[in-house]
Amino acid sequence: AFEEHVFLCVSRFVQKLLEGGRGGVQCVCPPGRSPSSDLSRCVSCPSGSYKQEAANRGCDQCPGEGRATAENATSIDQCLCMRGYAFNRVTGLCTRCEQGSYQPSVGRSPQCTDCPPTLTTTRDGATDVAECTCDEGQYFNRETEQCVTCREGDGHNCTGGKELPLVLS
């Protein structure tokens, strides 16, 4: 006669029927969670990773660089681009915003936003319009809100940024 046993899983494990139809069960971590290093409990998949199925294995990393997810992500579709990156729909990867552009939000925005005319950024992967500034050899004209190139011999030392030029005596 077949004896029925009550089988309880603890610490956020869930029951999964064993393959082969033998009627047994095993405790596994649910989607979005993986076993702790000591195998005593299930822990959330960290940001930048996901796990689709109930299994006792680690989480999968989102592909490419600049990826983020909420904790407990259960699908690759939850992999998002971090600030400073745009989502390339063709490759499915995040690409870092080029110098002269920025991306302020986490998500799947297909493009970075260009800085206002004549302004640029000092690095790739800018995250805010406040990072748009003037190159070295320029100063920011507050009336036109544009960068102006310094001319040799005009008595200014233009170090870039949005500061007024330093007048040399």
GROMACS .gro file of C-alpha atoms in nm, residues 66-121:
model
   56
   66GLY     CA    1   2.413   4.842  -1.808
   67ARG     CA    2   2.127   4.612  -1.712
   68ALA     CA    3   1.904   4.630  -1.407
   69THR     CA    4   1.592   4.458  -1.278
   70ALA     CA    5   1.378   4.475  -0.972
   71GLU     CA    6   1.459   4.205  -0.717
   72ASN     CA    7   1.281   3.874  -0.779
   73ALA     CA    8   1.274   3.920  -1.159
   74THR     CA    9   1.128   3.616  -1.335
   75SER     CA   10   1.183   3.699  -1.704
   76ILE     CA   11   1.447   3.839  -1.937
   77ASP     CA   12   1.177   4.090  -2.037
   78GLN     CA   13   1.222   4.246  -1.691
   79CYS     CA   14   1.586   4.331  -1.776
   80LEU     CA   15   1.596   4.708  -1.817
   81CYS     CA   16   1.865   4.957  -1.913
   82MET     CA   17   2.014   5.160  -1.631
   83ARG     CA   18   2.036   5.539  -1.644
   84GLY     CA   19   2.293   5.645  -1.904
   85TYR     CA   20   2.197   5.360  -2.142
   86ALA     CA   21   1.943   5.314  -2.424
   87PHE     CA   22   1.776   4.989  -2.535
   88ASN     CA   23   1.873   4.857  -2.879
   89ARG     CA   24   1.563   4.676  -3.007
   90VAL     CA   25   1.762   4.491  -3.275
   91THR     CA   26   2.020   4.332  -3.044
   92GLY     CA   27   1.813   4.336  -2.725
   93LEU     CA   28   2.110   4.491  -2.543
   94CYS     CA   29   2.168   4.821  -2.367
   95THR     CA   30   2.412   5.064  -2.524
   96ARG     CA   31   2.588   5.337  -2.332
   97CYS     CA   32   2.485   5.691  -2.431
   98GLU     CA   33   2.756   5.852  -2.642
   99GLN     CA   34   2.932   6.170  -2.536
  100GLY     CA   35   2.698   6.462  -2.603
  101SER     CA   36   2.384   6.274  -2.495
  102TYR     CA   37   2.222   6.142  -2.177
  103GLN     CA   38   1.945   5.909  -2.053
  104PRO     CA   39   1.789   6.002  -1.717
  105SER     CA   40   1.563   5.701  -1.659
  106VAL     CA   41   1.575   5.326  -1.608
  107GLY     CA   42   1.375   5.141  -1.873
  108ARG     CA   43   1.372   5.044  -2.238
  109SER     CA   44   1.399   5.386  -2.398
  110PRO     CA   45   1.530   5.329  -2.752
  111GLN     CA   46   1.749   5.638  -2.759
  112CYS     CA   47   1.952   5.881  -2.556
  113THR     CA   48   1.862   6.250  -2.554
  114ASP     CA   49   2.104   6.489  -2.721
  115CYS     CA   50   2.240   6.779  -2.518
  116PRO     CA   51   2.112   7.124  -2.620
  117PRO     CA   52   2.290   7.278  -2.922
  118THR     CA   53   2.663   7.349  -2.873
  119LEU     CA   54   2.674   7.162  -2.539
  120THR     CA   55   2.830   6.818  -2.481
  121THR     CA   56   2.908   6.584  -2.192
   0.00000   0.00000   0.00000
